[in-house]
Coordinates of C-alpha atoms and ligand atoms in Angstrom, one line a residue:
M1 CA -30.0 22.4 61.6
L2 CA -32.8 21.2 59.3
K3 CA -35.6 23.8 59.0
I4 CA -38.8 22.4 58.0
E5 CA -40.8 24.5 55.5
N6 CA -44.2 25.1 54.6
Y7 CA -45.9 24.0 51.4
I8 CA -48.0 26.8 49.8
N9 CA -48.9 27.4 46.1
G10 CA -46.7 24.5 45.2
E11 CA -43.4 26.0 46.8
L12 CA -41.7 25.1 50.0
V13 CA -41.7 28.6 52.0
A14 CA -40.5 29.8 55.5
P15 CA -43.2 30.9 57.8
I16 CA -44.2 34.6 57.3
D17 CA -42.5 36.0 60.5
Q18 CA -39.6 33.5 60.6
Q19 CA -40.7 31.7 63.9
Y20 CA -39.6 28.3 64.5
L21 CA -40.4 25.8 67.1
D22 CA -38.2 22.5 68.2
N23 CA -38.5 19.4 67.0
I24 CA -37.2 16.7 69.2
N25 CA -36.2 13.2 68.6
P26 CA -38.3 11.4 71.5
A27 CA -35.6 8.5 71.8
T28 CA -32.7 11.0 72.4
G29 CA -34.3 13.9 73.7
Q30 CA -32.5 16.2 71.5
V31 CA -33.7 18.7 69.2
Y32 CA -33.0 17.7 65.6
S33 CA -35.0 20.0 63.4
L34 CA -37.1 23.5 63.5
I35 CA -40.8 23.4 63.0
P36 CA -42.4 26.5 61.1
D37 CA -44.5 28.1 64.3
S38 CA -46.9 29.1 61.2
N39 CA -49.7 31.9 62.0
A40 CA -52.9 33.1 60.7
G41 CA -50.8 34.8 57.7
D42 CA -49.5 31.6 56.7
V43 CA -53.0 29.9 56.7
E44 CA -54.5 33.0 54.6
K45 CA -51.6 32.3 52.1
A46 CA -52.7 28.8 52.0
V47 CA -56.1 29.1 51.7
K48 CA -55.9 31.4 49.4
A49 CA -53.8 29.2 46.9
A50 CA -56.3 26.4 47.7
K51 CA -59.1 28.6 46.6
D52 CA -57.7 29.7 43.5
A53 CA -56.5 26.0 42.5
F54 CA -60.1 24.8 43.4
P55 CA -61.8 25.6 39.9
D56 CA -59.8 23.4 38.1
W57 CA -58.8 20.5 40.2
S58 CA -62.7 19.9 40.8
T59 CA -63.2 19.9 37.1
C60 CA -60.1 17.9 35.8
G61 CA -61.8 14.7 36.1
I62 CA -61.1 12.0 37.9
D63 CA -58.8 10.2 35.5
T64 CA -56.6 12.9 36.2
R65 CA -57.1 13.4 40.1
A66 CA -56.6 9.6 40.1
K67 CA -53.5 9.5 38.2
L68 CA -51.6 12.1 40.2
L69 CA -52.7 10.2 43.5
N70 CA -51.2 6.9 42.2
K71 CA -48.0 8.8 41.2
I72 CA -47.9 10.0 44.5
A73 CA -48.3 6.5 46.2
D74 CA -45.6 5.1 44.0
L75 CA -43.1 7.8 45.1
I76 CA -44.1 7.2 48.9
D77 CA -43.3 3.3 48.0
Q78 CA -40.2 4.2 46.3
N79 CA -38.8 6.3 49.3
L80 CA -40.1 3.6 52.1
E81 CA -36.6 3.5 53.7
E82 CA -36.4 7.2 54.0
L83 CA -39.9 8.0 55.4
A84 CA -40.0 4.9 57.7
L85 CA -36.4 6.1 59.5
A86 CA -37.8 9.7 59.0
E87 CA -41.3 8.7 60.9
S88 CA -39.3 6.5 63.6
I89 CA -37.0 9.1 64.5
D90 CA -39.7 12.0 64.7
N91 CA -42.1 9.8 66.5
G92 CA -39.9 7.3 68.4
K93 CA -41.7 4.5 67.2
P94 CA -40.0 0.9 66.0
L95 CA -38.5 1.3 62.6
S96 CA -39.7 -1.9 61.8
L97 CA -43.3 -0.5 62.4
A98 CA -43.2 2.3 60.4
K99 CA -41.6 0.2 57.9
S100 CA -44.3 -2.2 57.9
V101 CA -47.2 -0.5 58.9
D102 CA -47.4 3.2 58.8
I103 CA -45.6 4.3 55.3
P104 CA -47.2 1.1 53.4
R105 CA -50.7 2.3 54.6
A106 CA -49.6 6.0 53.5
S107 CA -49.3 4.8 50.1
S108 CA -52.5 2.7 50.2
N109 CA -54.6 5.6 51.2
F110 CA -53.6 7.2 47.9
R111 CA -53.7 4.4 45.7
F112 CA -57.3 3.2 47.6
Y113 CA -58.9 6.5 46.8
A114 CA -57.4 7.1 43.6
S115 CA -59.4 3.9 42.8
G116 CA -62.2 4.5 45.3
I117 CA -63.1 7.9 43.3
Q118 CA -63.8 6.0 40.1
H119 CA -65.7 4.0 41.7
F120 CA -68.0 6.4 43.7
A121 CA -71.8 6.6 41.9
S122 CA -74.4 8.7 43.2
E123 CA -78.4 7.5 43.9
A124 CA -81.1 8.0 42.2
H125 CA -84.7 7.6 42.9
F126 CA -87.6 6.9 40.6
M127 CA -91.2 8.0 41.7
E128 CA -93.1 5.6 39.8
G129 CA -94.9 7.4 36.6
T130 CA -94.2 11.1 38.2
A131 CA -90.6 12.0 38.4
I132 CA -87.1 10.6 38.8
N133 CA -84.3 12.0 41.3
Y134 CA -80.7 12.2 41.0
T135 CA -78.4 13.1 43.5
K136 CA -75.2 15.3 42.3
R137 CA -72.4 15.0 44.6
S138 CA -69.8 17.8 44.2
A139 CA -66.6 18.7 45.6
V140 CA -67.3 21.3 48.5
G141 CA -64.2 23.7 48.4
V142 CA -61.3 24.1 50.5
A143 CA -61.0 21.2 53.0
G144 CA -59.3 21.7 56.2
C145 CA -57.6 18.4 57.4
I146 CA -55.9 18.3 61.2
S147 CA -54.2 15.2 62.1
P148 CA -52.4 14.1 65.3
W149 CA -48.9 12.3 66.1
N150 CA -49.5 8.7 66.8
L151 CA -49.5 7.6 63.2
P152 CA -48.6 10.6 61.5
L153 CA -48.1 10.1 57.6
Y154 CA -50.7 7.2 58.0
L155 CA -53.4 9.8 59.3
F156 CA -52.6 12.7 57.4
S157 CA -53.1 10.6 54.2
W158 CA -56.4 8.8 55.4
K159 CA -57.7 12.7 55.2
I160 CA -56.0 14.4 52.2
A161 CA -56.2 11.2 49.8
P162 CA -60.2 11.0 50.0
A163 CA -60.4 15.0 50.0
L164 CA -58.2 15.3 46.8
A165 CA -59.7 12.7 45.0
A166 CA -63.8 14.0 45.5
G167 CA -62.0 17.2 44.0
N168 CA -61.7 19.7 46.7
T169 CA -58.4 21.8 47.6
V170 CA -56.7 21.0 50.6
V171 CA -55.2 23.3 53.6
A172 CA -53.6 20.6 55.8
K173 CA -51.8 20.8 59.6
P174 CA -49.8 18.0 60.6
T175 CA -49.1 17.8 64.2
E176 CA -46.7 19.9 65.5
V177 CA -45.1 17.0 67.4
T178 CA -44.3 15.0 64.6
P179 CA -43.8 16.8 61.3
M180 CA -41.0 15.5 59.5
T181 CA -43.2 12.8 57.0
A182 CA -45.8 15.5 56.0
Y183 CA -42.8 17.9 54.9
L184 CA -41.4 15.1 53.0
L185 CA -44.7 14.3 51.6
S186 CA -44.8 17.6 50.4
K187 CA -41.7 17.2 48.3
I188 CA -43.2 13.9 46.9
C189 CA -46.0 16.1 45.8
I190 CA -44.0 18.2 43.9
E191 CA -42.3 15.9 42.2
A192 CA -45.2 14.0 41.2
G193 CA -46.5 17.2 39.6
L194 CA -49.6 18.3 41.7
P195 CA -50.6 21.3 40.8
N196 CA -50.0 24.4 42.6
G197 CA -52.4 25.2 45.5
V198 CA -54.1 21.8 45.1
L199 CA -52.7 20.6 48.3
N200 CA -51.1 23.2 50.8
I201 CA -49.6 22.2 54.0
V202 CA -49.2 25.1 57.0
H203 CA -47.0 23.5 59.9
G204 CA -47.3 25.0 63.5
L205 CA -49.3 24.9 66.8
G206 CA -52.9 23.7 67.3
H207 CA -54.3 26.7 69.2
K208 CA -52.4 29.2 66.5
A209 CA -52.4 27.4 63.0
G210 CA -54.9 24.9 63.3
Q211 CA -57.3 27.6 65.2
A212 CA -56.8 30.0 62.1
I213 CA -57.5 26.9 59.5
V214 CA -61.0 26.0 61.6
E215 CA -61.8 29.8 61.9
H216 CA -61.3 30.6 58.5
K217 CA -64.3 31.7 56.4
D218 CA -63.2 30.1 53.1
V219 CA -62.6 26.3 54.6
P220 CA -66.4 25.1 54.6
L221 CA -65.2 21.5 55.8
I222 CA -62.6 20.6 58.5
S223 CA -61.8 16.8 59.1
F224 CA -59.9 16.2 62.2
T225 CA -58.6 13.4 64.0
G226 CA -56.9 14.1 67.5
G227 CA -58.2 14.2 71.5
T228 CA -61.5 14.5 72.4
E229 CA -61.3 18.1 74.3
T230 CA -59.5 19.4 71.0
G231 CA -62.6 17.7 69.3
K232 CA -64.8 19.9 71.3
K233 CA -62.9 23.2 71.1
L234 CA -63.0 23.0 67.0
A235 CA -66.8 21.9 67.0
A236 CA -67.5 25.0 68.9
T237 CA -65.6 27.1 66.3
A238 CA -67.1 25.2 63.3
A239 CA -70.8 25.4 64.6
P240 CA -71.8 28.7 64.1
M241 CA -70.3 28.8 60.9
F242 CA -72.4 25.6 59.8
K243 CA -69.0 23.6 58.5
K244 CA -69.3 20.2 57.6
L245 CA -67.2 18.6 60.4
S246 CA -65.5 15.1 60.9
L247 CA -64.3 14.2 63.9
E248 CA -62.3 11.2 65.0
L249 CA -61.4 11.6 68.7
G250 CA -60.1 9.4 71.5
G251 CA -60.8 6.0 73.1
K252 CA -60.6 3.5 76.1
N253 CA -61.4 0.4 74.1
P254 CA -62.5 -2.6 75.8
N255 CA -60.7 -6.1 75.3
I256 CA -63.3 -9.1 76.0
I257 CA -62.0 -12.4 76.5
F258 CA -64.0 -15.2 77.3
A259 CA -62.9 -18.7 78.4
D260 CA -63.5 -20.3 75.5
C261 CA -61.3 -18.5 72.9
D262 CA -58.2 -19.6 71.1
F263 CA -55.9 -18.7 74.2
D264 CA -52.6 -18.8 72.3
D265 CA -54.1 -16.8 69.2
M266 CA -55.8 -14.0 71.9
L267 CA -52.8 -14.1 74.0
K268 CA -50.3 -13.2 71.1
T269 CA -53.1 -10.4 69.6
T270 CA -53.7 -9.4 72.8
I271 CA -49.9 -8.5 73.3
R272 CA -49.8 -6.3 70.4
S273 CA -53.3 -4.6 71.0
S274 CA -52.0 -3.5 74.1
F275 CA -48.7 -2.2 73.3
A276 CA -48.3 -1.6 69.4
N277 CA -46.6 1.5 68.9
Q278 CA -46.2 2.2 72.8
G279 CA -49.7 1.7 73.2
Q280 CA -50.4 5.1 71.2
I281 CA -52.8 3.8 68.9
C282 CA -56.4 5.2 69.5
L283 CA -57.5 1.3 68.7
C284 CA -55.3 -0.2 71.3
G285 CA -57.4 -2.0 73.9
S286 CA -56.6 -0.5 77.1
R287 CA -59.1 -2.4 79.4
I288 CA -58.9 -6.0 79.3
F289 CA -61.4 -8.0 80.6
I290 CA -60.9 -11.7 81.6
E291 CA -63.8 -14.1 82.3
R292 CA -62.7 -15.7 85.7
P293 CA -62.0 -19.2 84.7
I294 CA -59.3 -18.2 82.7
Y295 CA -58.1 -15.1 84.8
E296 CA -55.2 -16.2 86.7
K297 CA -53.9 -18.4 83.8
F298 CA -54.3 -15.2 81.5
K299 CA -52.4 -13.3 84.0
K300 CA -49.2 -15.6 84.4
A301 CA -48.9 -15.9 80.9
F302 CA -49.6 -12.3 79.6
V303 CA -47.3 -10.7 82.4
E304 CA -44.4 -13.7 81.5
K305 CA -44.7 -12.1 78.1
V306 CA -45.1 -8.6 78.4
E307 CA -42.1 -8.6 81.0
K308 CA -40.0 -10.0 77.9
M309 CA -40.7 -7.1 75.7
H310 CA -37.9 -5.4 74.5
V311 CA -37.8 -1.8 75.1
G312 CA -34.9 0.0 73.2
D313 CA -33.6 2.0 70.6
P314 CA -36.4 2.7 67.9
L315 CA -33.8 2.4 65.5
D316 CA -32.7 -1.2 66.7
A317 CA -34.1 -4.1 64.4
N318 CA -34.8 -6.0 67.6
T319 CA -36.9 -3.4 69.4
K320 CA -40.5 -4.0 69.8
M321 CA -41.2 -0.8 72.1
G322 CA -39.8 2.5 71.4
A323 CA -40.2 5.9 73.0
V324 CA -43.4 7.4 73.7
V325 CA -43.6 10.5 71.4
S326 CA -42.4 13.5 74.1
E327 CA -41.6 14.2 77.4
P328 CA -44.8 15.8 78.3
H329 CA -46.9 12.9 77.3
M330 CA -44.4 10.5 79.1
N331 CA -45.1 12.4 82.2
K332 CA -49.1 12.0 81.8
V333 CA -48.5 8.5 81.5
L334 CA -46.6 8.0 84.4
G335 CA -48.6 10.3 86.3
Y336 CA -51.5 8.0 85.4
I337 CA -49.8 5.1 86.6
K338 CA -49.3 7.0 90.0
L339 CA -52.7 7.6 90.0
A340 CA -53.6 3.9 89.2
Q341 CA -51.8 3.1 92.4
E342 CA -53.7 5.6 94.5
E343 CA -56.9 4.0 93.2
G344 CA -55.7 0.6 94.7
G345 CA -54.5 -0.8 91.6
T346 CA -51.6 -3.4 92.0
I347 CA -48.5 -3.2 89.2
L348 CA -48.0 -6.5 88.2
C349 CA -45.1 -5.5 85.6
G350 CA -43.8 -2.3 84.5
G351 CA -44.8 1.1 85.8
N352 CA -41.6 2.8 85.3
Q353 CA -39.5 5.1 83.2
V354 CA -36.8 3.0 81.4
S355 CA -33.4 4.5 81.3
L356 CA -31.4 3.4 78.0
Q357 CA -27.6 3.9 77.8
G358 CA -25.9 5.8 74.9
D359 CA -27.8 7.8 72.5
C360 CA -31.2 7.3 73.8
A361 CA -29.9 7.9 77.6
G362 CA -31.9 11.3 77.4
G363 CA -35.0 9.6 75.5
F364 CA -38.7 9.1 76.6
F365 CA -39.1 5.4 77.8
I366 CA -41.7 3.7 79.7
A367 CA -41.8 -0.1 80.3
P368 CA -45.2 -2.0 79.1
T369 CA -47.4 -1.7 82.2
V370 CA -50.0 -4.1 83.4
I371 CA -52.5 -3.3 86.2
E372 CA -54.8 -5.4 88.2
G373 CA -57.4 -4.6 91.0
L374 CA -59.2 -1.6 90.1
D375 CA -62.8 -0.7 89.7
Y376 CA -64.0 -0.2 86.2
Q377 CA -65.4 3.0 87.1
C378 CA -62.1 4.8 88.6
R379 CA -60.5 7.4 86.7
T380 CA -57.4 4.8 85.4
N381 CA -60.3 3.1 84.0
Q382 CA -62.4 5.8 82.4
E383 CA -59.8 8.4 80.9
E384 CA -57.7 7.9 77.9
I385 CA -54.2 7.4 78.9
F386 CA -52.7 6.6 75.3
G387 CA -49.9 4.7 76.7
P388 CA -48.0 1.2 77.1
V389 CA -50.7 0.9 80.4
V390 CA -53.5 -1.9 80.2
T391 CA -55.7 -2.8 83.2
L392 CA -56.8 -6.5 84.0
T393 CA -60.7 -6.9 85.2
P394 CA -62.1 -10.4 85.5
F395 CA -65.9 -11.1 84.9
D396 CA -68.7 -13.5 85.6
S397 CA -71.2 -12.9 83.1
E398 CA -72.0 -11.1 79.5
E399 CA -74.3 -8.7 81.1
E400 CA -71.5 -7.7 83.8
V401 CA -68.6 -7.4 80.9
L402 CA -71.1 -5.3 78.9
T403 CA -72.0 -2.7 81.7
M404 CA -68.3 -2.5 82.2
A405 CA -67.2 -2.0 78.8
N406 CA -69.7 0.4 77.9
A407 CA -69.5 2.5 80.9
T408 CA -66.8 4.9 79.5
A409 CA -67.9 8.3 77.8
Y410 CA -65.8 6.7 74.6
G411 CA -67.0 4.2 72.1
L412 CA -64.3 4.1 69.2
A413 CA -63.3 0.1 69.1
A414 CA -63.8 -3.2 70.9
T415 CA -61.9 -6.6 70.6
I416 CA -63.7 -9.8 71.7
W417 CA -62.6 -13.2 72.4
T418 CA -64.8 -16.4 71.5
Q419 CA -65.2 -19.5 69.9
D420 CA -69.1 -19.0 70.5
L421 CA -70.7 -17.6 67.3
K422 CA -73.6 -16.5 68.7
R423 CA -72.2 -15.2 71.4
A424 CA -69.4 -12.9 69.5
H425 CA -72.5 -11.7 67.1
R426 CA -74.9 -11.1 70.4
V427 CA -71.9 -9.2 72.4
A428 CA -70.8 -7.1 69.3
H429 CA -73.8 -5.8 68.8
Q430 CA -74.4 -4.8 72.2
V431 CA -71.1 -3.0 73.0
K432 CA -71.5 0.6 72.1
S433 CA -68.5 1.1 69.8
G434 CA -68.0 2.3 66.3
I435 CA -65.7 -0.5 65.3
V436 CA -65.8 -4.6 66.8
W437 CA -62.9 -6.7 66.1
V438 CA -64.0 -10.7 66.9
N439 CA -61.0 -13.0 67.3
C440 CA -58.6 -10.4 65.6
W441 CA -57.3 -7.0 66.1
L442 CA -56.5 -4.0 63.7
L443 CA -57.2 -6.1 60.9
R444 CA -58.5 -3.2 58.2
D445 CA -60.3 -3.7 55.4
L446 CA -60.5 0.3 53.9
R447 CA -63.8 -0.2 52.5
T448 CA -65.2 -0.2 56.0
P449 CA -66.9 2.7 57.8
F450 CA -64.2 3.7 60.6
G451 CA -65.1 6.1 63.3
G452 CA -66.3 6.2 66.9
M453 CA -69.5 6.5 68.9
K454 CA -70.4 8.8 71.5
Q455 CA -67.5 10.9 72.7
S456 CA -64.8 9.2 70.0
G457 CA -66.1 11.1 67.1
V458 CA -68.7 12.4 65.1
G459 CA -69.4 10.9 61.1
R460 CA -67.1 8.1 59.8
E461 CA -64.0 8.1 57.6
G462 CA -63.5 5.3 55.2
G463 CA -64.5 3.8 51.7
F464 CA -67.3 5.7 50.3
E465 CA -68.2 7.4 53.9
A466 CA -65.1 9.4 53.4
L467 CA -66.1 10.5 49.9
R468 CA -69.6 11.2 51.1
F469 CA -68.1 13.7 53.4
F470 CA -66.0 15.2 51.1
T471 CA -69.0 15.8 48.6
E472 CA -71.9 18.2 48.9
P473 CA -74.9 16.4 47.8
Q474 CA -77.5 18.2 45.6
N475 CA -80.8 16.2 44.8
V476 CA -82.4 17.1 40.9
C477 CA -85.9 16.3 40.5
I478 CA -87.5 16.0 36.9
K479 CA -91.0 15.7 36.4
L480 CA -91.9 13.0 34.0
Ligands
NAD501 P1 -54.4 16.8 69.9 O1 -55.9 17.0 70.0 O2 -53.7 17.4 70.7 O3 -54.1 17.4 68.3 C1 -54.3 16.9 67.2 C2 -54.3 17.7 66.1 O4 -55.2 19.2 66.3 C3 -52.6 18.2 66.2 O5 -52.4 18.7 64.7 C4 -52.9 19.8 66.7 O6 -51.9 20.6 66.7 C5 -54.7 20.3 66.8 N1 -55.1 20.9 67.2 C6 -55.0 21.3 68.5 N2 -55.7 22.5 68.9 C7 -56.2 22.8 68.0 C8 -57.3 24.2 67.8 N3 -57.6 24.6 69.1 N4 -57.7 24.4 66.6 C9 -57.4 23.5 65.5 N5 -56.5 22.4 65.8 C10 -55.7 22.2 66.9 O7 -54.0 15.4 69.7 P2 -52.8 14.5 69.6 O8 -52.2 14.5 71.2 O9 -52.1 14.9 68.6 O10 -53.4 13.1 69.5 C11 -53.7 12.1 70.4 C12 -55.1 11.7 70.5 O11 -55.7 11.6 68.9 C13 -55.7 11.0 71.5 O12 -56.8 11.2 71.9 C14 -55.9 9.7 70.0 O13 -57.2 8.8 70.6 C15 -56.6 10.7 69.2 N6 -56.8 9.6 67.7 C16 -57.9 9.1 67.3 C17 -58.2 8.6 66.4 C18 -59.3 8.2 65.4 O14 -59.3 7.8 64.6 N7 -60.5 8.1 66.6 C19 -56.6 8.1 65.7 C20 -55.6 8.7 66.1 C21 -55.6 9.5 67.6

């Protein structure tokens, strides 16, 4: 059986104590490879390699760094088919999605920051007749990058690319749930000729390998994407050490639909924003609020479409809904569906595990689920489910929908559907979320700040925001 290896100091290596974890294909339920169960010793080796590589990498010049990042992007493009297949098998997502979104976006991340670092300028401030201040921005050192399972290579590269572009070296830990494409990326980095120790990838469990990275005294900055509870633990560890911390956490996003929207466009997009990647995108709109005059029309049309969605083998070209990522996650989502019923919700469609035939008989599949009749303050409407489950709630006024939309502890993304321009701005400005889409969803410009308010995160990724995070500013004041 394939054993994934760590990537440390330019080499693929086994974990020090030779311990491995099972890697399960969620569409079949079968173990298909083994993941290093790395410990603090493996992290120590990786941090040392990264620390040793830092002086050369941070001073080799942006052209050299940009060239290498572009080479990695080229190799990702050249290996699109292999990477997309690996992502689909590892995660359960439809192969078509991995091919059209995850892997192309991973190469875009490297290309974007290869270019971004060449346009990254720092500020100068003139004190008229007195002094000039200029801000020098330098790489910080060894960056710890920790990522989740829902968009494995896409989110892993979203951290690594800006960290490296800015001149940091990196110790990264992909999630233990979907480690395969990070492993393939390490092979790509070797082929691209990335100098030894510049990027190190340590596989393993969060509370063990991940925790060791966060605790390490020689890792002064941590970029983390994952759940809010994990984010709290990380922050508690990092705060007394005064580490720089970027946290991209959970969401419970509102999708606000006004009666004057372009109904067909809204309906098509709302299917995607509800169920893309089996609802396992932090940006999915899981709470759908519909203005009362079109509530029944929406409900009928939406449920009709959802019932037709094909849950199937992720490798089948017709599959729109693949497997959820793991058995524990499937059970968590099914638990929330049960809770919704206990809380008085009515299941309009779905609500059950789906059993497939053949190779996928042991897989973790859930029918896309639509629920109505719940109070906006109940647990189903407050807690992140992170699966193919949405709730429908009618509203009568802007004020009412804003109260409901803003009623959770989260504030990551919101979607607004209306043709009234003034209302679009008015509502957008009052929704407490870091990202607002009007009449669209997941339309991403990599230059824009990305991140959440409230318990959805601290700091922003994207564009120059990430380059600012991955550099340390120093002000130099020169008297005239
Ligand atoms: P998770 O928090 O369980 O794990 C994320 C990563 O943290 C994994 O690599 C894990 O091994 C590691 N980890 C766990 N405990 C750790 C510890 N004590 N120290 C260091 N590392 C540790 O999250 P998940 O289940 O993999 O991902 C799903 C969550 O991620 C959802 O809440 C989702 O909303 C969120 N997410 C947020 C964004 C965003 O941009 N805001 C994007 C994608 C996913």
